[in-house]
mmCIF file of C-alpha atoms and ligand atoms in Angstrom:
data_model
loop_
_atom_site.group_PDB
_atom_site.id
_atom_site.type_symbol
_atom_site.label_atom_id
_atom_site.label_comp_id
_atom_site.label_asym_id
_atom_site.label_seq_id
_atom_site.Cartn_x
_atom_site.Cartn_y
_atom_site.Cartn_z
ATOM 1 C CA MET A 1 0.089 4.423 16.802
ATOM 2 C CA TRP A 2 2.496 2.426 19.503
ATOM 3 C CA ASN A 3 -0.785 1.335 21.183
ATOM 4 C CA ALA A 4 1.393 -0.614 24.576
ATOM 5 C CA GLU A 5 -1.544 -1.022 27.408
ATOM 6 C CA LYS A 6 -2.980 -3.001 24.026
ATOM 7 C CA CYS A 7 0.033 -5.718 23.971
ATOM 8 C CA THR A 8 -0.230 -8.420 25.785
ATOM 9 C CA LEU A 9 2.934 -9.554 24.893
ATOM 10 C CA CYS A 10 1.532 -13.208 23.406
ATOM 11 C CA GLY A 11 4.879 -13.001 20.567
ATOM 12 C CA ASP A 12 2.322 -13.166 17.660
ATOM 13 C CA CYS A 13 3.667 -10.769 15.449
ATOM 14 C CA LEU A 14 7.173 -11.054 15.210
ATOM 15 C CA VAL A 15 6.143 -15.446 15.228
ATOM 16 C CA GLU A 16 4.883 -14.580 12.054
ATOM 17 C CA CYS A 17 6.831 -12.592 10.415
ATOM 18 C CA GLN A 18 8.153 -13.449 6.903
ATOM 19 C CA TYR A 19 10.851 -12.405 7.436
ATOM 20 C CA THR A 20 12.274 -13.452 10.600
ATOM 21 C CA ASP A 21 12.304 -16.409 12.255
ATOM 22 C CA TYR A 22 11.912 -15.615 16.097
ATOM 23 C CA GLY A 23 10.440 -18.415 18.646
ATOM 24 C CA ARG A 24 7.523 -17.814 20.703
ATOM 25 C CA GLU A 25 10.152 -16.869 23.884
ATOM 26 C CA ASP A 26 12.346 -15.372 21.487
ATOM 27 C CA ALA A 27 9.496 -13.188 20.325
ATOM 28 C CA VAL A 28 8.021 -11.626 23.715
ATOM 29 C CA ALA A 29 11.911 -10.752 24.357
ATOM 30 C CA GLN A 30 11.726 -8.364 21.452
ATOM 31 C CA ILE A 31 8.131 -6.910 22.143
ATOM 32 C CA GLU A 32 9.538 -6.490 25.938
ATOM 33 C CA LEU A 33 12.761 -4.633 24.576
ATOM 34 C CA LEU A 34 10.566 -2.679 22.143
ATOM 35 C CA THR A 35 7.865 -1.734 24.199
ATOM 36 C CA LYS A 36 11.259 -0.071 26.486
ATOM 37 C CA GLY A 37 12.686 1.985 24.193
ATOM 38 C CA GLY A 38 15.753 -0.644 23.756
ATOM 39 C CA LYS A 39 17.083 -1.582 21.120
ATOM 40 C CA PRO A 40 16.332 -5.252 20.071
ATOM 41 C CA SER A 41 17.727 -6.820 16.700
ATOM 42 C CA ILE A 42 13.929 -7.069 15.196
ATOM 43 C CA LEU A 43 14.776 -3.110 14.276
ATOM 44 C CA LYS A 44 17.813 -4.428 12.465
ATOM 45 C CA GLU A 45 15.824 -7.459 11.077
ATOM 46 C CA CYS A 46 12.216 -5.757 9.957
ATOM 47 C CA VAL A 47 12.455 -4.387 5.876
ATOM 48 C CA THR A 48 9.074 -2.529 7.294
ATOM 49 C CA CYS A 49 6.297 -4.351 5.347
ATOM 50 C CA CYS A 50 3.480 -3.157 8.126
ATOM 51 C CA ALA A 51 2.754 -6.744 8.490
ATOM 52 C CA CYS A 52 2.886 -7.064 11.803
ATOM 53 C CA ASN A 53 0.312 -4.236 12.777
ATOM 54 C CA GLU A 54 -2.342 -6.771 11.038
ATOM 55 C CA TYR A 55 -1.064 -9.950 12.746
ATOM 56 C CA CYS A 56 -1.239 -8.374 16.245
ATOM 57 C CA PRO A 57 -4.655 -9.846 17.767
ATOM 58 C CA THR A 58 -4.883 -6.647 19.826
ATOM 59 C CA GLY A 59 -4.623 -3.698 17.626
ATOM 60 C CA ALA A 60 -1.607 -2.877 19.456
ATOM 61 C CA ASN A 61 0.301 -1.841 16.157
ATOM 62 C CA PRO A 62 3.722 -3.442 17.072
ATOM 63 C CA PHE A 63 5.014 -2.062 13.721
ATOM 64 C CA ASP A 64 4.316 1.916 14.297
ATOM 65 C CA ARG A 65 6.421 0.984 17.647
ATOM 66 C CA ILE A 66 9.773 -0.724 15.130
ATOM 67 C CA ASN A 67 9.522 2.421 13.054
ATOM 68 C CA GLU A 68 9.865 4.936 15.682
ATOM 69 C CA LEU A 69 12.179 3.849 17.001
ATOM 70 C CA GLN A 70 14.125 2.646 14.179
ATOM 71 C CA GLU A 71 14.159 6.560 13.147
ATOM 72 C CA LYS A 72 15.485 6.810 16.352
ATOM 73 C CA HIS A 73 18.287 4.258 16.695
ATOM 74 C CA GLY A 74 18.985 5.316 13.184
ATOM 75 C CA SER A 75 18.270 1.076 13.090
ATOM 76 C CA LEU A 76 18.732 1.329 9.134
ATOM 77 C CA PRO A 77 21.246 1.547 6.722
ATOM 78 C CA ILE A 78 19.782 3.528 4.097
ATOM 79 C CA PRO A 79 21.743 5.068 1.690
ATOM 80 C CA PRO A 80 21.597 8.802 0.896
ATOM 81 C CA LYS A 81 20.453 8.449 -2.385
ATOM 82 C CA MET A 82 16.971 6.308 -1.013
ATOM 83 C CA ARG A 83 16.752 9.983 1.396
ATOM 84 C CA GLN A 84 16.704 11.794 -1.492
ATOM 85 C CA PHE A 85 14.657 9.741 -3.437
ATOM 86 C CA MET A 86 11.622 10.326 -0.355
ATOM 87 C CA ASP A 87 12.457 13.200 -0.406
ATOM 88 C CA ALA A 88 11.148 13.992 -3.821
ATOM 89 C CA GLY A 89 8.200 13.243 -3.856
ATOM 90 C CA ALA A 90 7.642 16.781 -2.211
ATOM 91 C CA THR A 91 8.655 18.136 -5.168
ATOM 92 C CA VAL A 92 7.646 16.250 -7.950
ATOM 93 C CA PRO A 93 5.305 19.106 -10.577
ATOM 94 C CA SER A 94 2.287 19.661 -9.146
ATOM 95 C CA SER A 95 -1.822 20.404 -10.763
ATOM 96 C CA LEU A 96 -5.334 20.454 -10.434
ATOM 97 C CA ILE A 97 -7.685 20.221 -13.245
ATOM 98 C CA LYS A 98 -11.095 21.421 -11.992
ATOM 99 C CA GLY A 99 -13.429 18.978 -13.122
ATOM 100 C CA ASP A 100 -17.401 18.471 -12.510
ATOM 101 C CA PRO A 101 -17.557 19.918 -9.114
ATOM 102 C CA SER A 102 -20.670 17.267 -8.349
ATOM 103 C CA ARG A 103 -17.975 14.265 -8.525
ATOM 104 C CA PRO A 104 -16.017 13.118 -6.541
ATOM 105 C CA ALA A 105 -12.077 14.383 -6.558
ATOM 106 C CA LEU A 106 -9.232 11.968 -7.478
ATOM 107 C CA SER A 107 -6.083 12.252 -6.394
ATOM 108 C CA LEU A 108 -3.032 10.810 -7.763
ATOM 109 C CA CYS A 109 -0.428 11.594 -4.993
ATOM 110 C CA VAL A 110 2.798 11.719 -6.765
ATOM 111 C CA MET A 111 1.908 8.445 -8.902
ATOM 112 C CA GLU A 112 1.257 9.757 -11.829
ATOM 113 C CA ARG A 113 4.841 8.944 -13.450
ATOM 114 C CA PRO A 114 5.040 4.935 -12.650
ATOM 115 C CA LEU A 115 1.019 4.695 -13.519
ATOM 116 C CA PRO A 116 0.319 3.135 -16.482
ATOM 117 C CA ARG A 117 -0.838 5.710 -19.749
ATOM 118 C CA ASP A 118 -4.540 4.451 -19.416
ATOM 119 C CA ALA A 119 -4.689 3.346 -15.780
ATOM 120 C CA VAL A 120 -6.912 7.031 -15.307
ATOM 121 C CA GLY A 121 -9.398 7.465 -17.968
ATOM 122 C CA GLY A 122 -13.071 6.435 -19.138
ATOM 123 C CA LYS A 123 -16.112 6.246 -17.633
ATOM 124 C CA MET A 124 -14.866 5.760 -14.454
ATOM 125 C CA PHE A 125 -12.879 8.864 -13.855
ATOM 126 C CA ASP A 126 -14.200 11.484 -16.574
ATOM 127 C CA GLY A 127 -14.823 14.271 -15.816
ATOM 128 C CA MET A 128 -13.519 14.411 -12.271
ATOM 129 C CA THR A 129 -11.070 17.250 -10.605
ATOM 130 C CA ILE A 130 -7.574 15.034 -10.458
ATOM 131 C CA ALA A 131 -4.997 16.437 -8.524
ATOM 132 C CA LYS A 132 -1.655 15.435 -8.821
ATOM 133 C CA GLY A 133 2.182 15.849 -8.000
ATOM 134 C CA GLY A 134 4.065 17.045 -4.935
ATOM 135 C CA ASP A 135 1.346 19.068 -3.728
ATOM 136 C CA TYR A 136 -0.951 15.971 -2.577
ATOM 137 C CA PHE A 137 2.337 13.830 -1.150
ATOM 138 C CA CYS A 138 1.003 11.626 1.237
ATOM 139 C CA TYR A 139 4.321 11.037 3.186
ATOM 140 C CA LEU A 140 3.493 7.388 4.070
ATOM 141 C CA GLY A 141 6.607 6.171 1.985
ATOM 142 C CA TYR A 142 9.151 6.673 4.891
ATOM 143 C CA VAL A 143 8.255 4.209 6.792
ATOM 144 C CA HIS A 144 10.187 2.180 4.215
ATOM 145 C CA ILE A 145 13.148 3.940 5.162
ATOM 146 C CA GLY A 146 12.857 3.449 8.667
ATOM 147 C CA MET A 147 11.487 6.766 9.415
ATOM 148 C CA GLU A 148 8.273 8.273 11.080
ATOM 149 C CA THR A 149 8.592 11.964 11.558
ATOM 150 C CA PRO A 150 7.998 12.743 8.871
ATOM 151 C CA LEU A 151 4.645 11.870 8.035
ATOM 152 C CA LYS A 152 3.590 13.550 12.153
ATOM 153 C CA GLU A 153 5.218 16.619 10.471
ATOM 154 C CA ASN A 154 2.936 16.567 7.165
ATOM 155 C CA ALA A 155 0.158 15.313 7.853
ATOM 156 C CA GLN A 156 -2.001 18.706 8.315
ATOM 157 C CA LYS A 157 0.005 19.933 5.128
ATOM 158 C CA PHE A 158 -1.087 16.991 3.242
ATOM 159 C CA ILE A 159 -4.423 16.876 4.630
ATOM 160 C CA ASP A 160 -5.015 21.127 3.729
ATOM 161 C CA SER A 161 -3.931 20.609 0.489
ATOM 162 C CA ILE A 162 -7.221 17.921 0.375
ATOM 163 C CA LYS A 163 -9.626 20.188 1.852
ATOM 164 C CA SER A 164 -8.381 22.915 -0.982
ATOM 165 C CA LEU A 165 -10.051 20.947 -3.241
ATOM 166 C CA GLN A 166 -13.512 21.755 -1.399
ATOM 167 C CA ASN A 167 -14.687 18.326 -2.647
ATOM 168 C CA PRO A 168 -16.038 16.998 0.365
ATOM 169 C CA GLU A 169 -15.897 13.415 -1.403
ATOM 170 C CA VAL A 170 -11.922 12.157 -2.621
ATOM 171 C CA VAL A 171 -11.076 9.030 -4.276
ATOM 172 C CA PHE A 172 -7.167 7.721 -3.506
ATOM 173 C CA LEU A 173 -5.467 6.111 -6.394
ATOM 174 C CA HIS A 174 -2.285 5.596 -4.170
ATOM 175 C CA ALA A 175 -3.539 3.086 -1.383
ATOM 176 C CA ASP A 176 -0.706 4.803 0.964
ATOM 177 C CA CYS A 177 -2.191 8.151 0.500
ATOM 178 C CA HIS A 178 -5.960 6.365 2.680
ATOM 179 C CA ALA A 179 -3.082 4.779 4.667
ATOM 180 C CA MET A 180 -1.877 8.260 5.726
ATOM 181 C CA ILE A 181 -5.645 9.328 6.342
ATOM 182 C CA ALA A 182 -6.412 6.360 7.979
ATOM 183 C CA ARG A 183 -3.329 6.776 11.016
ATOM 184 C CA MET A 184 -5.110 11.101 11.398
ATOM 185 C CA PRO A 185 -6.318 10.012 14.583
ATOM 186 C CA GLU A 186 -2.956 9.555 16.190
ATOM 187 C CA TYR A 187 -1.531 12.987 14.710
ATOM 188 C CA GLY A 188 -5.388 14.287 16.048
ATOM 189 C CA ILE A 189 -6.397 15.928 12.915
ATOM 190 C CA ASP A 190 -9.876 16.259 11.466
ATOM 191 C CA VAL A 191 -10.501 14.906 7.962
ATOM 192 C CA PRO A 192 -13.125 17.412 6.677
ATOM 193 C CA PHE A 193 -13.704 15.503 3.725
ATOM 194 C CA LYS A 194 -15.162 11.689 2.579
ATOM 195 C CA ALA A 195 -12.284 9.768 1.661
ATOM 196 C CA VAL A 196 -12.357 6.374 -0.697
ATOM 197 C CA HIS A 197 -10.095 3.837 -1.287
ATOM 198 C CA ILE A 198 -9.796 3.226 -4.912
ATOM 199 C CA ILE A 199 -10.898 -0.367 -5.006
ATOM 200 C CA GLU A 200 -13.812 0.759 -2.975
ATOM 201 C CA TYR A 201 -14.918 3.561 -5.763
ATOM 202 C CA VAL A 202 -13.982 1.189 -8.747
ATOM 203 C CA ARG A 203 -15.810 -1.305 -7.147
ATOM 204 C CA ASP A 204 -18.967 1.063 -6.544
ATOM 205 C CA TYR A 205 -18.816 1.981 -10.018
ATOM 206 C CA LEU A 206 -18.562 -1.876 -11.276
ATOM 207 C CA ARG A 207 -21.384 -2.330 -9.055
ATOM 208 C CA LYS A 208 -23.811 0.568 -10.794
ATOM 209 C CA HIS A 209 -22.943 -0.586 -14.636
ATOM 210 C CA PRO A 210 -23.299 -4.476 -14.866
ATOM 211 C CA GLY A 211 -24.950 -4.635 -18.289
ATOM 212 C CA GLU A 212 -21.733 -2.812 -19.369
ATOM 213 C CA ILE A 213 -19.050 -5.668 -18.323
ATOM 214 C CA SER A 214 -17.714 -8.591 -20.220
ATOM 215 C CA PRO A 215 -15.979 -10.978 -17.783
ATOM 216 C CA VAL A 216 -12.245 -10.804 -18.419
ATOM 217 C CA GLY A 217 -12.667 -14.141 -17.539
ATOM 218 C CA LYS A 218 -8.569 -14.681 -16.601
ATOM 219 C CA LYS A 219 -7.067 -16.096 -13.728
ATOM 220 C CA ILE A 220 -5.105 -13.786 -11.665
ATOM 221 C CA ALA A 221 -2.658 -13.232 -8.791
ATOM 222 C CA TYR A 222 -2.972 -9.709 -6.842
ATOM 223 C CA GLN A 223 0.234 -7.947 -5.244
ATOM 224 C CA ARG A 224 -1.425 -6.679 -2.556
ATOM 225 C CA PRO A 225 0.589 -3.707 -1.025
ATOM 226 C CA CYS A 226 1.997 -2.574 2.667
ATOM 227 C CA ALA A 227 -0.155 -0.071 2.874
ATOM 228 C CA SER A 228 -3.518 -2.587 2.889
ATOM 229 C CA ARG A 229 -2.471 -2.635 6.075
ATOM 230 C CA TYR A 230 -3.950 0.054 7.466
ATOM 231 C CA SER A 231 -6.815 -0.622 4.968
ATOM 232 C CA THR A 232 -7.914 -4.084 6.319
ATOM 233 C CA GLN A 233 -12.330 -3.318 5.558
ATOM 234 C CA VAL A 234 -11.613 -2.321 2.193
ATOM 235 C CA GLU A 235 -10.234 -6.189 1.588
ATOM 236 C CA PRO A 236 -14.419 -7.490 0.191
ATOM 237 C CA ALA A 237 -14.826 -4.767 -1.812
ATOM 238 C CA LEU A 238 -12.089 -5.452 -3.753
ATOM 239 C CA ASP A 239 -13.570 -9.729 -4.190
ATOM 240 C CA GLU A 240 -16.327 -8.225 -4.623
ATOM 241 C CA LEU A 241 -14.030 -6.889 -7.085
ATOM 242 C CA PHE A 242 -12.703 -9.272 -8.826
ATOM 243 C CA GLU A 243 -15.788 -10.958 -9.251
ATOM 244 C CA LEU A 244 -17.459 -8.399 -11.239
ATOM 245 C CA ALA A 245 -14.783 -8.204 -12.794
ATOM 246 C CA GLY A 246 -14.846 -11.402 -14.219
ATOM 247 C CA VAL A 247 -11.785 -12.923 -13.067
ATOM 248 C CA GLU A 248 -10.255 -15.852 -10.517
ATOM 249 C CA ARG A 249 -8.539 -14.510 -7.733
ATOM 250 C CA VAL A 250 -6.124 -17.870 -7.182
ATOM 251 C CA THR A 251 -5.232 -18.787 -3.951
ATOM 252 C CA ARG A 252 -2.065 -18.644 -3.033
ATOM 253 C CA LYS A 253 0.823 -18.643 0.071
ATOM 254 C CA TYR A 254 1.656 -14.403 -0.394
ATOM 255 C CA ASP A 255 -1.939 -13.438 -0.698
ATOM 256 C CA ARG A 256 -4.144 -11.388 2.188
ATOM 257 C CA GLU A 257 -2.328 -11.365 5.116
ATOM 258 C CA SER A 258 0.556 -13.207 4.117
ATOM 259 C CA ALA A 259 1.222 -11.783 1.476
ATOM 260 C CA LEU A 260 4.598 -9.773 1.182
ATOM 261 C CA CYS A 261 5.631 -6.375 0.128
ATOM 262 C CA CYS A 262 7.210 -5.847 -3.545
ATOM 263 C CA GLY A 263 10.244 -4.624 -1.651
ATOM 264 C CA GLY A 264 11.247 -2.286 -4.627
ATOM 265 C CA LEU A 265 12.834 0.344 -1.629
ATOM 266 C CA PHE A 266 14.320 -2.419 0.610
ATOM 267 C CA SER A 267 15.541 -4.058 -2.158
ATOM 268 C CA ARG A 268 18.089 -0.963 -3.033
ATOM 269 C CA ILE A 269 18.606 -0.839 1.200
ATOM 270 C CA ASN A 270 19.370 -4.312 1.692
ATOM 271 C CA PRO A 271 18.491 -6.401 -1.296
ATOM 272 C CA GLU A 272 20.430 -10.043 -0.043
ATOM 273 C CA ARG A 273 17.355 -9.952 2.381
ATOM 274 C CA ILE A 274 14.986 -8.863 0.142
ATOM 275 C CA ASN A 275 15.303 -10.502 -3.834
ATOM 276 C CA PRO A 276 14.802 -14.162 -2.130
ATOM 277 C CA LEU A 277 11.251 -13.528 -1.005
ATOM 278 C CA MET A 278 10.554 -11.212 -3.956
ATOM 279 C CA GLU A 279 11.518 -14.020 -6.196
ATOM 280 C CA ALA A 280 9.816 -16.624 -4.207
ATOM 281 C CA ASN A 281 6.662 -14.371 -4.337
ATOM 282 C CA LEU A 282 6.558 -14.335 -8.768
ATOM 283 C CA LYS A 283 7.167 -18.353 -8.622
ATOM 284 C CA ASP A 284 4.314 -18.743 -5.733
ATOM 285 C CA ALA A 285 1.360 -16.891 -8.291
ATOM 286 C CA LYS A 286 2.819 -18.459 -11.122
ATOM 287 C CA ASP A 287 2.750 -21.930 -9.852
ATOM 288 C CA ALA A 288 -1.464 -21.324 -8.821
ATOM 289 C CA GLY A 289 -2.200 -20.460 -12.573
ATOM 290 C CA ALA A 290 -2.180 -17.084 -12.423
ATOM 291 C CA GLU A 291 -1.871 -15.869 -16.201
ATOM 292 C CA ALA A 292 -1.459 -11.709 -15.061
ATOM 293 C CA MET A 293 -0.924 -10.039 -11.869
ATOM 294 C CA VAL A 294 -2.489 -7.317 -10.290
ATOM 295 C CA PHE A 295 -1.565 -4.432 -8.715
ATOM 296 C CA LEU A 296 -3.294 -1.704 -7.061
ATOM 297 C CA CYS A 297 -0.103 -0.091 -6.166
ATOM 298 C CA PRO A 298 1.927 1.484 -8.892
ATOM 299 C CA LEU A 299 5.561 1.474 -7.463
ATOM 300 C CA CYS A 300 4.845 -2.487 -6.155
ATOM 301 C CA MET A 301 3.620 -2.389 -10.167
ATOM 302 C CA VAL A 302 6.993 -1.226 -11.477
ATOM 303 C CA THR A 303 8.804 -3.371 -9.030
ATOM 304 C CA LEU A 304 7.390 -6.298 -9.847
ATOM 305 C CA GLY A 305 6.012 -5.963 -13.409
ATOM 306 C CA ALA A 306 8.594 -6.838 -15.649
ATOM 307 C CA LYS A 307 9.483 -10.006 -13.730
ATOM 308 C CA ALA A 308 5.693 -11.377 -13.533
ATOM 309 C CA LEU A 309 5.934 -10.717 -18.057
ATOM 310 C CA GLU A 310 9.203 -12.719 -17.930
ATOM 311 C CA LYS A 311 6.916 -15.682 -15.686
ATOM 312 C CA GLU A 312 4.303 -14.563 -18.390
ATOM 313 C CA MET A 313 2.115 -13.916 -15.609
ATOM 314 C CA LYS A 314 1.047 -10.289 -17.708
ATOM 315 C CA PRO A 315 1.255 -6.982 -15.298
ATOM 316 C CA ILE A 316 -3.021 -5.648 -14.675
ATOM 317 C CA PHE A 317 -3.011 -1.924 -12.806
ATOM 318 C CA ILE A 318 -6.639 -2.643 -10.464
ATOM 319 C CA THR A 319 -8.181 0.894 -12.673
ATOM 320 C CA GLN A 320 -6.935 -1.554 -15.985
ATOM 321 C CA LEU A 321 -8.782 -4.188 -15.012
ATOM 322 C CA ALA A 322 -11.902 -2.820 -14.172
ATOM 323 C CA ARG A 323 -12.116 -0.350 -18.103
ATOM 324 C CA MET A 324 -10.827 -4.602 -19.535
ATOM 325 C CA ALA A 325 -14.047 -5.741 -17.613
ATOM 326 C CA LEU A 326 -16.068 -2.120 -19.474
ATOM 327 C CA GLY A 327 -14.302 -3.132 -22.831
ATOM 328 C CA GLU A 328 -12.831 0.731 -22.467
ATOM 329 C CA ILE A 329 -9.194 -1.201 -23.624
ATOM 330 C CA PRO A 330 -7.887 -4.166 -23.986
ATOM 331 C CA TYR A 331 -6.457 -7.733 -22.055
ATOM 332 C CA PRO A 332 -3.313 -7.359 -23.147
ATOM 333 C CA ALA A 333 -1.628 -9.413 -26.304
HETATM 334 S S1 SF4 B 401 7.015 -4.597 9.980
HETATM 335 FE FE1 SF4 B 401 7.238 -6.661 8.571
HETATM 336 S S2 SF4 B 401 9.212 -7.401 8.348
HETATM 337 FE FE2 SF4 B 401 8.874 -5.795 10.329
HETATM 338 S S3 SF4 B 401 7.987 -6.976 11.968
HETATM 339 FE FE3 SF4 B 401 6.724 -6.312 11.229
HETATM 340 S S4 SF4 B 401 6.467 -8.184 9.737
HETATM 341 FE FE4 SF4 B 401 8.526 -8.019 10.397
HETATM 342 S S1 SF4 B 402 2.472 -6.408 19.937
HETATM 343 FE FE1 SF4 B 402 0.148 -7.589 19.386
HETATM 344 S S2 SF4 B 402 1.047 -9.517 18.688
HETATM 345 FE FE2 SF4 B 402 2.810 -7.810 19.217
HETATM 346 S S3 SF4 B 402 2.859 -9.203 21.242
HETATM 347 FE FE3 SF4 B 402 1.756 -7.841 21.635
HETATM 348 S S4 SF4 B 402 -0.166 -8.005 21.220
HETATM 349 FE FE4 SF4 B 402 0.861 -9.520 20.756
#
């Protein structure tokens, strides 16, 4: 939620934006217009990476304001197929596999299809209640087509679906779901269960089973998804997870706060603007010596996985990495 009262008009958010080229003075002018509800050029230029929410030092959440006004003014040229693609999320067939009620439940959102087949399985997940499909869709992805209203309108429905699992603890495999949970206070909605980020769940499992780990022993580049801008508190857990799995997270330009969007959705809206940075992201990973690229979001993996492989970096989903460390599945040949 945009917190206008927290904005000091410092301009940092847009000066640091990696997709635009605003100097300090212009950035401040853009933010002033945003505050007044005008139509600054950033509404058309923003590729919806959510990063400026994290760049802002005061927690004003400038991207949330940009997104709100993008929708109000219809700023992004969204092809009808993109809207249909997004709306299809809620229609994905749902299923609920009841498991051990003493274990946390696992929500896959609508990510089962893009997820690698062996990403969920083995000791970490066996016996858990698993919920998947449109009934458990989180709606956060609409921000990438310049829309905020579907989040607001469906927030209660999302929480009610997860609540219906009747499990006090729910692990969210899709980072978007956890980000959506983080937005519930702005909608005035209580979250009546403990929401566990998949990074924390996997890290905790590895922590508890050190004797079962064989270090993977590879240099990996991490593709940080846009949703992580809403869950920055789990970053130390991710570093610990990599350490426990025995991989080295290479130091590179486009990681951590400076991560780039995978570009999966925006490349269908404005490929000229985002494709060069998608390529730069992969080159940066390769130049840093990565042998593999690790993904937290299944859609990021669909977008960049094959291109990473072309550069001889194995695409690996975060839970696959943990399963490799546990000796349950092999490192890709
Ligand atoms: S969301 Fe990303 S692209 Fe948009 S203004 Fe913020 S940093 Fe720039
Ligand atoms: S939104 Fe944050 S970073 Fe941007 S001008 Fe306001 S205080 Fe500065």
